[in-house]
Amino acid sequence: MKIYLAGAIAKMGAEQKTSLGTIAQTLRNKGLEVFNPIEHKIEKGDEMDNKEWARKVFEMDKAHLDEADVVVLCYNGVESVGQNGTCWECGYSYAKQKPVIIVTMNPASVSSLMLAFGSHSCVKGVRGLRRYDFKKLRQNSFTTILG
C-alpha cells in the first residue's frame, strides 16, 4: 500500500519535523510504502528560479498523491494546516476518493470542520497510528474525530 504523508512543511519547527519523521518510520515499520515530501529534493532546484522550482514541487507532490492509496496527515493543530498546501492535498485526495487518516500530535482535537468531515479516520498520536489497521481502514465517526 502506498501512503502520501502530508504535513505543513513550510511552517514546521524541529518538533514537527521529528513528528513527521516518526510517523513515516511507523508507517514503514508496518510494511507500507511512504512518500514523505520533506525527504525529497528537486533535482537542480538550487539552479531554478522560485516559480520553476515551485512548479516542480507541485508536480512531484501531485504525482505522488495520484499514486497513493491513502493519505496520512500529521496534524499539530490548526496552524499545521493553515496557509499551506496541506489542506489542498487533503481536499484533492478526498475528491479523488482516497482515504485521509489524520494523526493528531497534540491533545487538541481536529478544529477544521472540512478536515473532520473530509477525513476517513482520526488516530491519536503515533501510538494510535501503530494500532491502526491499514488493511481494514476502519472509519471513525465525526464525534470520535472531534474527540
XYZ file of C-alpha atoms in Angstrom:
147
model
C 0.000 0.000 0.000
C 1.304 3.446 -0.924
C 0.997 6.275 1.591
C 1.375 10.013 0.968
C 2.421 11.754 4.181
C 1.016 15.285 4.416
C 2.137 17.960 6.847
C 2.808 21.684 6.904
C 6.470 21.550 5.942
C 6.881 25.298 5.389
C 5.815 26.141 8.956
C 7.454 23.211 10.718
C 9.792 23.623 13.618
C 12.146 20.907 14.823
C 9.439 19.192 16.905
C 7.014 18.945 13.975
C 9.739 17.655 11.626
C 10.530 14.987 14.208
C 6.809 14.094 14.362
C 6.676 13.732 10.585
C 9.784 11.532 10.591
C 8.386 9.381 13.404
C 5.097 8.938 11.546
C 6.944 7.998 8.342
C 9.040 5.402 10.197
C 5.969 4.000 11.984
C 4.227 3.525 8.631
C 7.322 1.904 7.110
C 7.549 -0.453 10.080
C 4.047 -1.608 9.125
C 5.389 -2.543 5.676
C 3.814 0.444 3.926
C 5.491 2.411 1.133
C 5.687 6.053 2.242
C 6.261 9.227 0.258
C 7.290 11.938 2.718
C 7.785 15.196 0.752
C 10.303 16.512 3.285
C 12.658 13.676 2.319
C 12.731 14.626 -1.373
C 14.528 17.426 -3.147
C 14.013 18.783 -6.639
C 16.992 17.860 -8.788
C 18.985 21.017 -9.566
C 16.391 23.006 -7.620
C 19.035 25.456 -6.472
C 19.630 26.371 -10.122
C 15.955 27.248 -10.771
C 14.072 30.438 -10.180
C 11.401 30.233 -7.479
C 8.476 29.860 -9.916
C 10.062 26.951 -11.785
C 11.094 25.257 -8.526
C 7.567 25.680 -7.084
C 6.011 24.171 -10.229
C 8.347 21.160 -9.973
C 7.463 20.649 -6.296
C 3.742 20.838 -7.120
C 4.094 18.336 -9.984
C 6.150 15.902 -7.890
C 3.800 16.039 -4.913
C 0.661 15.770 -7.064
C 2.096 12.754 -8.903
C 2.708 11.025 -5.578
C -0.780 11.951 -4.368
C -2.190 10.357 -7.530
C -0.161 7.187 -6.902
C -1.066 6.952 -3.212
C -3.727 4.613 -1.890
C -4.073 6.547 1.387
C -3.068 9.993 2.657
C -1.866 10.333 6.258
C -1.956 13.852 7.721
C 0.357 14.841 10.572
C -1.891 17.276 12.463
C -0.272 19.546 15.046
C -3.224 21.905 15.402
C -4.839 24.478 13.169
C -1.507 26.178 12.440
C -0.264 22.935 10.886
C -2.743 23.198 8.023
C -3.257 26.963 7.840
C -1.859 28.780 4.841
C -0.102 25.961 3.039
C -0.631 23.074 0.672
C -1.705 20.565 3.310
C -5.390 21.471 3.085
C -5.165 21.325 -0.711
C -3.549 17.874 -0.522
C -6.327 16.580 1.742
C -9.113 18.134 -0.339
C -7.633 16.810 -3.565
C -7.346 13.350 -2.030
C -10.949 13.490 -0.814
C -12.113 14.462 -4.312
C -10.134 11.506 -5.706
C -11.889 9.266 -3.118
C -8.670 8.417 -1.298
C -8.947 7.847 2.453
C -7.346 10.578 4.576
C -6.165 9.420 8.001
C -5.448 12.227 10.479
C -2.797 11.662 13.147
C -3.330 14.223 15.919
C 0.008 15.003 17.531
C -1.173 17.086 20.470
C -4.147 16.951 22.857
C -6.209 19.343 20.734
C -8.793 17.740 18.510
C -9.212 18.477 14.824
C -10.541 22.015 14.707
C -11.309 22.157 10.989
C -14.826 21.179 10.024
C -13.713 20.435 6.457
C -10.857 18.187 7.606
C -13.059 16.394 10.127
C -15.809 15.598 7.621
C -13.373 15.055 4.745
C -11.221 12.555 6.584
C -11.736 8.820 6.716
C -10.390 8.320 10.206
C -8.501 10.014 13.012
C -5.992 8.461 15.389
C -4.354 9.947 18.467
C -0.616 10.225 18.062
C 1.944 7.683 16.998
C 0.537 5.194 19.486
C -2.849 5.291 17.761
C -1.144 5.042 14.363
C 0.733 1.919 15.481
C -2.589 0.287 16.380
C -4.448 1.398 13.233
C -5.074 -1.446 10.769
C -4.432 -0.210 7.235
C -5.787 -3.451 5.794
C -9.228 -2.797 7.288
C -9.123 1.030 7.043
C -11.688 1.390 9.817
C -13.635 4.631 9.599
C -14.224 6.808 12.683
C -17.429 8.717 13.283
C -17.436 12.519 13.303
C -17.814 12.618 17.094
C -14.787 10.369 17.512
C -12.741 12.623 15.221
C -13.657 15.750 17.134
C -12.857 13.983 20.427
